[in-house]
């Protein structure tokens, strides 16, 4: 799925749940949800996030960038800070570098647990706990959405490399896939434009 579709699914689902559960829809929470909705595709050199980070959109550049970033974070942290959070962040950066799209860490439940734990630790440490649940929802909805595509995802990685998918799937980029993704984006825009101002008003 495209980044726009994942973004729409993650934010819309979070907005819907906020009407029935106590979810604080602050600007930070929505940004965290949006980020998490896109995060699993960070292992793809042409993903929405990497479009603004990588100078060249290819696998070698992606691998080199994230491994180098991980090493730099680790060294700076070792010499100046010695924070556990930065050690974990450097480790995940290296893993992202080695991970290939839909074949590795980011599209698995193990990856979900790892990234949510890392984000949750930072959220508790720096005082933005209200962002943890929206972040988690954005990430898990990305995984569920990708299970509706024909390629599926290795949800049990690294324990199993088998790709899992839903009974009904569609091929990304096909005419059916484009119709489905366009419908999702349109539904997201209409729903959020209708309900979000009301929800925000109720929080005031």
PDB file of C-alpha atoms in Angstrom:
ATOM      1  CA  UNK A   1       0.000   0.000   0.000  1.00  0.00           C
ATOM      2  CA  UNK A   2       1.047   3.581  -0.488  1.00  0.00           C
ATOM      3  CA  UNK A   3       2.150   5.759   2.410  1.00  0.00           C
ATOM      4  CA  UNK A   4      -0.964   7.907   2.029  1.00  0.00           C
ATOM      5  CA  UNK A   5      -3.218   4.875   2.433  1.00  0.00           C
ATOM      6  CA  UNK A   6      -1.381   3.631   5.518  1.00  0.00           C
ATOM      7  CA  UNK A   7      -1.493   7.127   6.969  1.00  0.00           C
ATOM      8  CA  UNK A   8      -5.231   7.335   6.357  1.00  0.00           C
ATOM      9  CA  UNK A   9      -5.965   3.935   7.897  1.00  0.00           C
ATOM     10  CA  UNK A  10      -3.856   4.548  11.000  1.00  0.00           C
ATOM     11  CA  UNK A  11      -5.162   8.020  11.800  1.00  0.00           C
ATOM     12  CA  UNK A  12      -8.785   7.234  10.942  1.00  0.00           C
ATOM     13  CA  UNK A  13      -8.801   4.112  13.115  1.00  0.00           C
ATOM     14  CA  UNK A  14      -7.289   6.062  16.009  1.00  0.00           C
ATOM     15  CA  UNK A  15      -9.822   8.875  15.642  1.00  0.00           C
ATOM     16  CA  UNK A  16     -12.678   6.348  15.611  1.00  0.00           C
ATOM     17  CA  UNK A  17     -11.429   4.614  18.769  1.00  0.00           C
ATOM     18  CA  UNK A  18     -10.973   7.949  20.523  1.00  0.00           C
ATOM     19  CA  UNK A  19     -14.738   8.393  20.451  1.00  0.00           C
ATOM     20  CA  UNK A  20     -15.301   5.208  22.450  1.00  0.00           C
ATOM     21  CA  UNK A  21     -12.203   4.994  24.634  1.00  0.00           C
ATOM     22  CA  UNK A  22     -10.137   7.500  26.569  1.00  0.00           C
ATOM     23  CA  UNK A  23      -7.589   8.422  23.932  1.00  0.00           C
ATOM     24  CA  UNK A  24      -6.095  11.886  24.163  1.00  0.00           C
ATOM     25  CA  UNK A  25      -6.032  13.314  20.642  1.00  0.00           C
ATOM     26  CA  UNK A  26      -3.382  15.933  21.137  1.00  0.00           C
ATOM     27  CA  UNK A  27      -1.380  17.199  18.193  1.00  0.00           C
ATOM     28  CA  UNK A  28       1.555  15.130  19.427  1.00  0.00           C
ATOM     29  CA  UNK A  29      -0.581  11.987  19.647  1.00  0.00           C
ATOM     30  CA  UNK A  30      -1.806  12.398  16.069  1.00  0.00           C
ATOM     31  CA  UNK A  31       1.742  13.034  14.839  1.00  0.00           C
ATOM     32  CA  UNK A  32       2.930   9.898  16.677  1.00  0.00           C
ATOM     33  CA  UNK A  33       0.116   7.882  15.093  1.00  0.00           C
ATOM     34  CA  UNK A  34       0.944   9.231  11.637  1.00  0.00           C
ATOM     35  CA  UNK A  35       4.644   8.455  12.098  1.00  0.00           C
ATOM     36  CA  UNK A  36       3.930   4.902  13.271  1.00  0.00           C
ATOM     37  CA  UNK A  37       1.563   4.363  10.332  1.00  0.00           C
ATOM     38  CA  UNK A  38       4.516   4.970   8.006  1.00  0.00           C
ATOM     39  CA  UNK A  39       7.315   3.488  10.119  1.00  0.00           C
ATOM     40  CA  UNK A  40       7.130  -0.209   9.050  1.00  0.00           C
ATOM     41  CA  UNK A  41       8.004   0.803   5.471  1.00  0.00           C
ATOM     42  CA  UNK A  42      11.229   2.468   6.589  1.00  0.00           C
ATOM     43  CA  UNK A  43      13.042  -0.670   5.364  1.00  0.00           C
ATOM     44  CA  UNK A  44      12.078   0.301   1.795  1.00  0.00           C
ATOM     45  CA  UNK A  45      14.433   2.846   0.138  1.00  0.00           C
ATOM     46  CA  UNK A  46      11.521   4.545  -1.638  1.00  0.00           C
ATOM     47  CA  UNK A  47       9.132   4.695   1.307  1.00  0.00           C
ATOM     48  CA  UNK A  48       7.419   7.946   2.275  1.00  0.00           C
ATOM     49  CA  UNK A  49       9.874   8.607   5.116  1.00  0.00           C
ATOM     50  CA  UNK A  50      12.994   7.738   3.119  1.00  0.00           C
ATOM     51  CA  UNK A  51      11.913  10.010   0.272  1.00  0.00           C
ATOM     52  CA  UNK A  52      12.889  12.922   2.530  1.00  0.00           C
ATOM     53  CA  UNK A  53      15.981  11.333   4.119  1.00  0.00           C
ATOM     54  CA  UNK A  54      17.950   9.373   1.556  1.00  0.00           C
ATOM     55  CA  UNK A  55      19.899  11.238  -1.144  1.00  0.00           C
ATOM     56  CA  UNK A  56      19.573   8.217  -3.464  1.00  0.00           C
ATOM     57  CA  UNK A  57      16.554   5.899  -3.334  1.00  0.00           C
ATOM     58  CA  UNK A  58      18.139   2.472  -3.626  1.00  0.00           C
ATOM     59  CA  UNK A  59      18.836  -0.477  -1.347  1.00  0.00           C
ATOM     60  CA  UNK A  60      22.571   0.175  -1.026  1.00  0.00           C
ATOM     61  CA  UNK A  61      22.029   3.790   0.053  1.00  0.00           C
ATOM     62  CA  UNK A  62      19.354   2.763   2.543  1.00  0.00           C
ATOM     63  CA  UNK A  63      21.558   0.047   4.035  1.00  0.00           C
ATOM     64  CA  UNK A  64      24.606   2.311   4.244  1.00  0.00           C
ATOM     65  CA  UNK A  65      22.669   5.247   5.713  1.00  0.00           C
ATOM     66  CA  UNK A  66      20.966   3.380   8.559  1.00  0.00           C
ATOM     67  CA  UNK A  67      23.989   1.295   9.511  1.00  0.00           C
ATOM     68  CA  UNK A  68      26.175   4.421   9.548  1.00  0.00           C
ATOM     69  CA  UNK A  69      23.532   6.314  11.528  1.00  0.00           C
ATOM     70  CA  UNK A  70      23.382   3.498  14.071  1.00  0.00           C
ATOM     71  CA  UNK A  71      27.162   3.469  14.497  1.00  0.00           C
ATOM     72  CA  UNK A  72      27.300   7.276  14.865  1.00  0.00           C
ATOM     73  CA  UNK A  73      24.529   7.295  17.485  1.00  0.00           C
ATOM     74  CA  UNK A  74      26.276   4.520  19.390  1.00  0.00           C
ATOM     75  CA  UNK A  75      29.672   6.255  19.365  1.00  0.00           C
ATOM     76  CA  UNK A  76      28.323   9.684  20.336  1.00  0.00           C
ATOM     77  CA  UNK A  77      26.271   8.114  23.100  1.00  0.00           C
ATOM     78  CA  UNK A  78      29.266   6.118  24.376  1.00  0.00           C
ATOM     79  CA  UNK A  79      31.520   9.181  24.544  1.00  0.00           C
ATOM     80  CA  UNK A  80      29.057  11.822  25.791  1.00  0.00           C
ATOM     81  CA  UNK A  81      25.792  10.436  27.210  1.00  0.00           C
ATOM     82  CA  UNK A  82      25.691   6.695  27.916  1.00  0.00           C
ATOM     83  CA  UNK A  83      21.879   6.563  27.725  1.00  0.00           C
ATOM     84  CA  UNK A  84      20.266   3.143  27.370  1.00  0.00           C
ATOM     85  CA  UNK A  85      17.674   4.637  25.036  1.00  0.00           C
ATOM     86  CA  UNK A  86      20.312   5.719  22.521  1.00  0.00           C
ATOM     87  CA  UNK A  87      22.015   2.320  22.655  1.00  0.00           C
ATOM     88  CA  UNK A  88      18.729   0.642  21.733  1.00  0.00           C
ATOM     89  CA  UNK A  89      18.046   3.247  19.035  1.00  0.00           C
ATOM     90  CA  UNK A  90      21.444   2.631  17.442  1.00  0.00           C
ATOM     91  CA  UNK A  91      20.782  -1.121  17.473  1.00  0.00           C
ATOM     92  CA  UNK A  92      17.449  -0.733  15.677  1.00  0.00           C
ATOM     93  CA  UNK A  93      18.975   1.639  13.150  1.00  0.00           C
ATOM     94  CA  UNK A  94      21.481  -1.066  12.173  1.00  0.00           C
ATOM     95  CA  UNK A  95      18.691  -3.666  11.987  1.00  0.00           C
ATOM     96  CA  UNK A  96      16.694  -1.403   9.660  1.00  0.00           C
ATOM     97  CA  UNK A  97      19.774  -1.105   7.491  1.00  0.00           C
ATOM     98  CA  UNK A  98      19.988  -4.873   7.046  1.00  0.00           C
ATOM     99  CA  UNK A  99      16.230  -5.447   6.807  1.00  0.00           C
ATOM    100  CA  UNK A 100      14.638  -5.831   3.374  1.00  0.00           C
ATOM    101  CA  UNK A 101      11.108  -4.667   2.620  1.00  0.00           C
ATOM    102  CA  UNK A 102       8.428  -7.012   3.960  1.00  0.00           C
ATOM    103  CA  UNK A 103      11.020  -9.675   4.641  1.00  0.00           C
ATOM    104  CA  UNK A 104      12.346  -8.575   7.979  1.00  0.00           C
ATOM    105  CA  UNK A 105      11.906  -6.938  11.338  1.00  0.00           C
ATOM    106  CA  UNK A 106       9.624  -3.974  10.656  1.00  0.00           C
ATOM    107  CA  UNK A 107       6.718  -6.035   9.264  1.00  0.00           C
ATOM    108  CA  UNK A 108       6.513  -8.474  12.166  1.00  0.00           C
ATOM    109  CA  UNK A 109       4.916  -8.666  15.592  1.00  0.00           C
ATOM    110  CA  UNK A 110       8.406  -8.824  17.063  1.00  0.00           C
ATOM    111  CA  UNK A 111       9.249  -5.563  15.319  1.00  0.00           C
ATOM    112  CA  UNK A 112       5.983  -4.052  16.542  1.00  0.00           C
ATOM    113  CA  UNK A 113       6.806  -4.959  20.143  1.00  0.00           C
ATOM    114  CA  UNK A 114      10.364  -3.665  19.814  1.00  0.00           C
ATOM    115  CA  UNK A 115       9.478  -0.307  18.272  1.00  0.00           C
ATOM    116  CA  UNK A 116       6.511   0.294  20.581  1.00  0.00           C
ATOM    117  CA  UNK A 117       8.699  -0.553  23.586  1.00  0.00           C
ATOM    118  CA  UNK A 118      11.406   1.826  22.384  1.00  0.00           C
ATOM    119  CA  UNK A 119       8.901   4.603  21.735  1.00  0.00           C
ATOM    120  CA  UNK A 120       7.098   3.909  25.008  1.00  0.00           C
ATOM    121  CA  UNK A 121      10.342   4.113  26.959  1.00  0.00           C
ATOM    122  CA  UNK A 122      11.103   7.492  25.388  1.00  0.00           C
ATOM    123  CA  UNK A 123       7.510   8.676  25.948  1.00  0.00           C
ATOM    124  CA  UNK A 124       7.658   7.850  29.651  1.00  0.00           C
ATOM    125  CA  UNK A 125      11.160   9.264  29.984  1.00  0.00           C
ATOM    126  CA  UNK A 126      10.340  12.599  28.310  1.00  0.00           C
ATOM    127  CA  UNK A 127       6.728  13.008  29.399  1.00  0.00           C
ATOM    128  CA  UNK A 128       4.480  12.308  26.409  1.00  0.00           C
ATOM    129  CA  UNK A 129       2.739   9.122  27.572  1.00  0.00           C
ATOM    130  CA  UNK A 130      -0.485  10.056  25.755  1.00  0.00           C
ATOM    131  CA  UNK A 131       1.268   9.283  22.470  1.00  0.00           C
ATOM    132  CA  UNK A 132       1.986   5.619  23.250  1.00  0.00           C
ATOM    133  CA  UNK A 133      -1.435   4.164  22.356  1.00  0.00           C
ATOM    134  CA  UNK A 134      -1.864   6.218  19.131  1.00  0.00           C
ATOM    135  CA  UNK A 135       1.651   5.176  18.106  1.00  0.00           C
ATOM    136  CA  UNK A 136       0.820   1.520  18.770  1.00  0.00           C
ATOM    137  CA  UNK A 137      -2.446   1.749  16.819  1.00  0.00           C
ATOM    138  CA  UNK A 138      -0.776   3.377  13.843  1.00  0.00           C
ATOM    139  CA  UNK A 139       1.891   0.670  13.683  1.00  0.00           C
ATOM    140  CA  UNK A 140      -0.388  -2.347  14.123  1.00  0.00           C
ATOM    141  CA  UNK A 141      -2.893  -1.043  11.583  1.00  0.00           C
ATOM    142  CA  UNK A 142      -0.083  -0.829   9.029  1.00  0.00           C
ATOM    143  CA  UNK A 143       0.674  -4.514   9.565  1.00  0.00           C
ATOM    144  CA  UNK A 144      -2.988  -5.526   9.363  1.00  0.00           C
ATOM    145  CA  UNK A 145      -3.495  -3.482   6.190  1.00  0.00           C
ATOM    146  CA  UNK A 146      -0.490  -5.109   4.499  1.00  0.00           C
ATOM    147  CA  UNK A 147      -1.951  -8.533   5.246  1.00  0.00           C
ATOM    148  CA  UNK A 148      -4.726  -7.663   2.794  1.00  0.00           C
ATOM    149  CA  UNK A 149      -2.200  -7.334  -0.036  1.00  0.00           C
ATOM    150  CA  UNK A 150      -1.185 -10.258  -2.234  1.00  0.00           C
ATOM    151  CA  UNK A 151       2.408 -10.344  -0.954  1.00  0.00           C
ATOM    152  CA  UNK A 152       1.479 -10.620   2.722  1.00  0.00           C
ATOM    153  CA  UNK A 153       3.954 -10.031   5.553  1.00  0.00           C
ATOM    154  CA  UNK A 154       6.249 -12.236   7.716  1.00  0.00           C
ATOM    155  CA  UNK A 155       4.240 -11.534  10.856  1.00  0.00           C
ATOM    156  CA  UNK A 156       6.130 -14.190  12.896  1.00  0.00           C
ATOM    157  CA  UNK A 157       9.641 -13.084  11.831  1.00  0.00           C
ATOM    158  CA  UNK A 158      12.350 -13.956  12.967  1.00  0.00           C
ATOM    159  CA  UNK A 159      10.808 -17.204  14.239  1.00  0.00           C
ATOM    160  CA  UNK A 160       9.121 -17.968  10.906  1.00  0.00           C
ATOM    161  CA  UNK A 161       9.785 -16.413   7.512  1.00  0.00           C
ATOM    162  CA  UNK A 162       6.439 -17.526   6.081  1.00  0.00           C
ATOM    163  CA  UNK A 163       4.313 -14.626   4.871  1.00  0.00           C
ATOM    164  CA  UNK A 164       0.788 -14.407   6.200  1.00  0.00           C
ATOM    165  CA  UNK A 165      -2.148 -12.791   4.417  1.00  0.00           C
ATOM    166  CA  UNK A 166      -5.908 -12.426   4.781  1.00  0.00           C
ATOM    167  CA  UNK A 167      -8.378 -14.627   2.836  1.00  0.00           C
ATOM    168  CA  UNK A 168      -9.224 -11.623   0.655  1.00  0.00           C
ATOM    169  CA  UNK A 169      -6.231  -9.854  -0.870  1.00  0.00           C
ATOM    170  CA  UNK A 170      -5.470  -7.470  -3.717  1.00  0.00           C
ATOM    171  CA  UNK A 171      -2.358  -6.628  -5.682  1.00  0.00           C
ATOM    172  CA  UNK A 172      -0.874  -3.208  -4.965  1.00  0.00           C
ATOM    173  CA  UNK A 173      -0.827  -1.120  -8.138  1.00  0.00           C
ATOM    174  CA  UNK A 174      -3.554  -3.123  -9.882  1.00  0.00           C
ATOM    175  CA  UNK A 175      -6.816  -1.472 -10.943  1.00  0.00           C
ATOM    176  CA  UNK A 176      -8.615  -3.130  -8.020  1.00  0.00           C
ATOM    177  CA  UNK A 177      -5.861  -2.134  -5.629  1.00  0.00           C
ATOM    178  CA  UNK A 178      -5.953   1.478  -6.814  1.00  0.00           C
ATOM    179  CA  UNK A 179      -9.734   1.609  -6.392  1.00  0.00           C
ATOM    180  CA  UNK A 180      -9.538   0.181  -2.863  1.00  0.00           C
ATOM    181  CA  UNK A 181      -6.752   2.525  -1.803  1.00  0.00           C
ATOM    182  CA  UNK A 182      -8.504   5.553  -3.323  1.00  0.00           C
ATOM    183  CA  UNK A 183     -11.710   4.611  -1.483  1.00  0.00           C
ATOM    184  CA  UNK A 184      -9.803   4.313   1.803  1.00  0.00           C
ATOM    185  CA  UNK A 185      -8.156   7.715   1.362  1.00  0.00           C
ATOM    186  CA  UNK A 186     -11.475   9.357   0.441  1.00  0.00           C
ATOM    187  CA  UNK A 187     -13.218   7.768   3.434  1.00  0.00           C
ATOM    188  CA  UNK A 188     -10.405   8.942   5.701  1.00  0.00           C
ATOM    189  CA  UNK A 189     -10.615  12.540   4.467  1.00  0.00           C
ATOM    190  CA  UNK A 190     -14.412  12.687   4.796  1.00  0.00           C
ATOM    191  CA  UNK A 191     -14.521  11.040   8.228  1.00  0.00           C
ATOM    192  CA  UNK A 192     -11.710  13.050   9.781  1.00  0.00           C
ATOM    193  CA  UNK A 193     -13.035  16.327   8.334  1.00  0.00           C
ATOM    194  CA  UNK A 194     -16.448  15.493   9.826  1.00  0.00           C
ATOM    195  CA  UNK A 195     -15.553  14.078  13.238  1.00  0.00           C
ATOM    196  CA  UNK A 196     -12.149  15.421  14.277  1.00  0.00           C
ATOM    197  CA  UNK A 197     -13.276  19.033  14.967  1.00  0.00           C
ATOM    198  CA  UNK A 198     -16.096  17.671  17.147  1.00  0.00           C
ATOM    199  CA  UNK A 199     -13.763  15.351  19.067  1.00  0.00           C
ATOM    200  CA  UNK A 200     -11.176  18.092  19.643  1.00  0.00           C
ATOM    201  CA  UNK A 201     -13.932  20.457  20.854  1.00  0.00           C
ATOM    202  CA  UNK A 202     -15.110  17.837  23.347  1.00  0.00           C
ATOM    203  CA  UNK A 203     -11.602  17.628  24.820  1.00  0.00           C
ATOM    204  CA  UNK A 204     -11.469  21.342  25.552  1.00  0.00           C
TER     205      UNK A 204
END
